[in-house]
CSV table of N, CA and C in Angstrom, one decimal:
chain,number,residue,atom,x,y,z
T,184,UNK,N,98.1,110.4,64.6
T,184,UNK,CA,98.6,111.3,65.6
T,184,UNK,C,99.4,112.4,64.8
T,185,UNK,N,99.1,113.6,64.9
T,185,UNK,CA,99.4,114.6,63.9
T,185,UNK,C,100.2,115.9,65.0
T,186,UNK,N,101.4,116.2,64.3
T,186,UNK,CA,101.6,116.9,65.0
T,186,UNK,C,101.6,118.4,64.6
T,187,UNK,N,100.9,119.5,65.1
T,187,UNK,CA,101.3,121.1,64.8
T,187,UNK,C,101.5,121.0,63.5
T,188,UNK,N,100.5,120.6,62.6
T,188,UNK,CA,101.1,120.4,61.0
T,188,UNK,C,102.2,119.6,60.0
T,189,UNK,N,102.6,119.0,60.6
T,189,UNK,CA,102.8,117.8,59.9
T,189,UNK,C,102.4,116.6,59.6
T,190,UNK,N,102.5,116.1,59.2
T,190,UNK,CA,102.0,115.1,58.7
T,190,UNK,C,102.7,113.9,58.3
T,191,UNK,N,102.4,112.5,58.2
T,191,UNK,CA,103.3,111.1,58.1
T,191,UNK,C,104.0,111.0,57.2
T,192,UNK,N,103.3,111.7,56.0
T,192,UNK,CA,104.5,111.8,54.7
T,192,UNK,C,105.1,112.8,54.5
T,193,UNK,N,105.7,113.5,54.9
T,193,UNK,CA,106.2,114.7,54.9
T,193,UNK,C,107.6,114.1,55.8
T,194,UNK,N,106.8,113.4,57.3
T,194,UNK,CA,108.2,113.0,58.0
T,194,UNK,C,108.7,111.9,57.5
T,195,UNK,N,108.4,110.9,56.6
T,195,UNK,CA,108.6,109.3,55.9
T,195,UNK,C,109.9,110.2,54.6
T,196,UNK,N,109.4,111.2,54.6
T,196,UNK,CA,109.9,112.2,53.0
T,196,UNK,C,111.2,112.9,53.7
T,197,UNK,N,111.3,113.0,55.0
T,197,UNK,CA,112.7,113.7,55.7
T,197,UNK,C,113.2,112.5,55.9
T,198,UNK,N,112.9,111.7,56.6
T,198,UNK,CA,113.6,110.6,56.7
T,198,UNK,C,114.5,110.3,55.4
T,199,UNK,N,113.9,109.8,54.2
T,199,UNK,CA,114.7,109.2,53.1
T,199,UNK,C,115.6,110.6,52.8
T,200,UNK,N,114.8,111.2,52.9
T,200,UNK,CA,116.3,112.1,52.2
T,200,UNK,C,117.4,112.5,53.2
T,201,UNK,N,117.1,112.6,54.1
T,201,UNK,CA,118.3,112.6,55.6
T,201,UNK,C,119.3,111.3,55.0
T,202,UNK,N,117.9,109.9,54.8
T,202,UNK,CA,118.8,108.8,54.7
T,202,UNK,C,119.5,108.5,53.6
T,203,UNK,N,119.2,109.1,52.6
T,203,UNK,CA,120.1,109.2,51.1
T,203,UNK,C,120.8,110.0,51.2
T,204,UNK,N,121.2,110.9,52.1
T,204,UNK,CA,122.4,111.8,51.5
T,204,UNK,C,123.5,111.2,52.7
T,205,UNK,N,123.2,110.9,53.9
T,205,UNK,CA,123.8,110.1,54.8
T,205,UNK,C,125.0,109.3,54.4
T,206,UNK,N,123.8,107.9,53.9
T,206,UNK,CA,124.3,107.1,53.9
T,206,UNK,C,125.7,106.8,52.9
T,207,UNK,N,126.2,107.4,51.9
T,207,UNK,CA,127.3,107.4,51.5
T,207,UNK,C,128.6,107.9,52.2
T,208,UNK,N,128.4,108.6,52.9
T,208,UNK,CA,129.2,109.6,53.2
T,208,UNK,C,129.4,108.4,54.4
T,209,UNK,N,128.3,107.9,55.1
T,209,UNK,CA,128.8,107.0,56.4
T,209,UNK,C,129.6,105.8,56.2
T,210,UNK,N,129.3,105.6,54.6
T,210,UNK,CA,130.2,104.0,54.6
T,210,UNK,C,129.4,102.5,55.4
T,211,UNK,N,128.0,102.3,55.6
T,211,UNK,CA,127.4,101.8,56.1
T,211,UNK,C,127.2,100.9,55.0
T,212,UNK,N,127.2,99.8,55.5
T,212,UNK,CA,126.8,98.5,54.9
T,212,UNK,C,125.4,97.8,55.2
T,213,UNK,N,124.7,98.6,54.7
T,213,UNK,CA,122.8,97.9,55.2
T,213,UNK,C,122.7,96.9,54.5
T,214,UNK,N,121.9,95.8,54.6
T,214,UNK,CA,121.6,95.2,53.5
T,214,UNK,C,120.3,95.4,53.1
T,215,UNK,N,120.4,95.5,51.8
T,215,UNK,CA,119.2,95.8,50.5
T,215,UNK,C,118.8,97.5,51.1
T,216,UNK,N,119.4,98.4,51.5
T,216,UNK,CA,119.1,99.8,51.7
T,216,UNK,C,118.5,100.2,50.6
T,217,UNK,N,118.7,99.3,49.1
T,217,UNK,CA,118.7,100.4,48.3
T,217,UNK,C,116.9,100.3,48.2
T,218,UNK,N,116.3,98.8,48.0
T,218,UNK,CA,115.2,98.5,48.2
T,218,UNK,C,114.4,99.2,49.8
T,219,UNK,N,114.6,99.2,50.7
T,219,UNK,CA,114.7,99.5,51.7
T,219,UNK,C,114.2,101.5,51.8
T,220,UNK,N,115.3,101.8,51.3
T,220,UNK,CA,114.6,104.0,50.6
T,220,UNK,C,114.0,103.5,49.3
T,221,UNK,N,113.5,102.8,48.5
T,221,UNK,CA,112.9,102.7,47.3
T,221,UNK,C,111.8,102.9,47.9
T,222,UNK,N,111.3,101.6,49.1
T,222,UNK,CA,110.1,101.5,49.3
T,222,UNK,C,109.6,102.4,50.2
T,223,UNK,N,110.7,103.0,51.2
T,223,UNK,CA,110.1,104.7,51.8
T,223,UNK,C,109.7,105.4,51.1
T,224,UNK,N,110.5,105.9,50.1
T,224,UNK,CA,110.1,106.8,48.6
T,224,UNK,C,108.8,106.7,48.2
T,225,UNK,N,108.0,105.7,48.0
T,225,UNK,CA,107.0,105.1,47.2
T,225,UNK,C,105.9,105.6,48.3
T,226,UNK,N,106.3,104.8,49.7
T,226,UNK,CA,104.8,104.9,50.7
T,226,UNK,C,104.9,106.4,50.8
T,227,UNK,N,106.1,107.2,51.1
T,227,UNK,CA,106.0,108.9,51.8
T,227,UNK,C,105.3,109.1,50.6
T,228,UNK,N,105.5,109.2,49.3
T,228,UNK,CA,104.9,109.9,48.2
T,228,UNK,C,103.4,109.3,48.1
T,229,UNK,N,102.9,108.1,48.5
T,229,UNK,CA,102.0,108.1,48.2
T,229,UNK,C,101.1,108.6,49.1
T,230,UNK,N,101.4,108.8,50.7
T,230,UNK,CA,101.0,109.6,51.9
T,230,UNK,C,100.9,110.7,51.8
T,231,UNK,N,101.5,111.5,50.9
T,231,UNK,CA,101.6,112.6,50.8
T,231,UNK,C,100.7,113.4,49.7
T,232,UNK,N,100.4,112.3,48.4
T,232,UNK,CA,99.5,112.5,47.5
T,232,UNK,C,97.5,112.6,48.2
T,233,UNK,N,98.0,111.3,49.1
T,233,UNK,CA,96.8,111.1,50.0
T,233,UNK,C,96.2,112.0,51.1
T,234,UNK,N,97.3,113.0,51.0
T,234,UNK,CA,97.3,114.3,52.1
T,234,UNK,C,97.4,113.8,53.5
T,235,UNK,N,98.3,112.9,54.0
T,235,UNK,CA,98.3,111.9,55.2
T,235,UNK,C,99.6,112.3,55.7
């Protein structure tokens, strides 16, 4: 499902970085977050390589 030019890794790639700059500033206690945006990082980038 594609929208007007975007694409899944692009929005997987706003997400983590919305969610890294956030999350300090919130004081939230996730557990394993850090694992958690590692593995967003990894799939957006590799969606993104994949042009997806």
């Amino acid at each position: 499902m594609r929208r007007s030019g975007h694409n899944i890794g692009m929005l997987l790639l706003a997400v983590w970085l919305i969610a890294t700059g956030l999350l300090p500033f919130l004081n939230l206690n996730i557990p394993n977050s850090n694992t958690i945006l590692s593995l967003l990082a990894v799939i957006a980038g590799v969606l993104i390589l994949m042009g997806r």
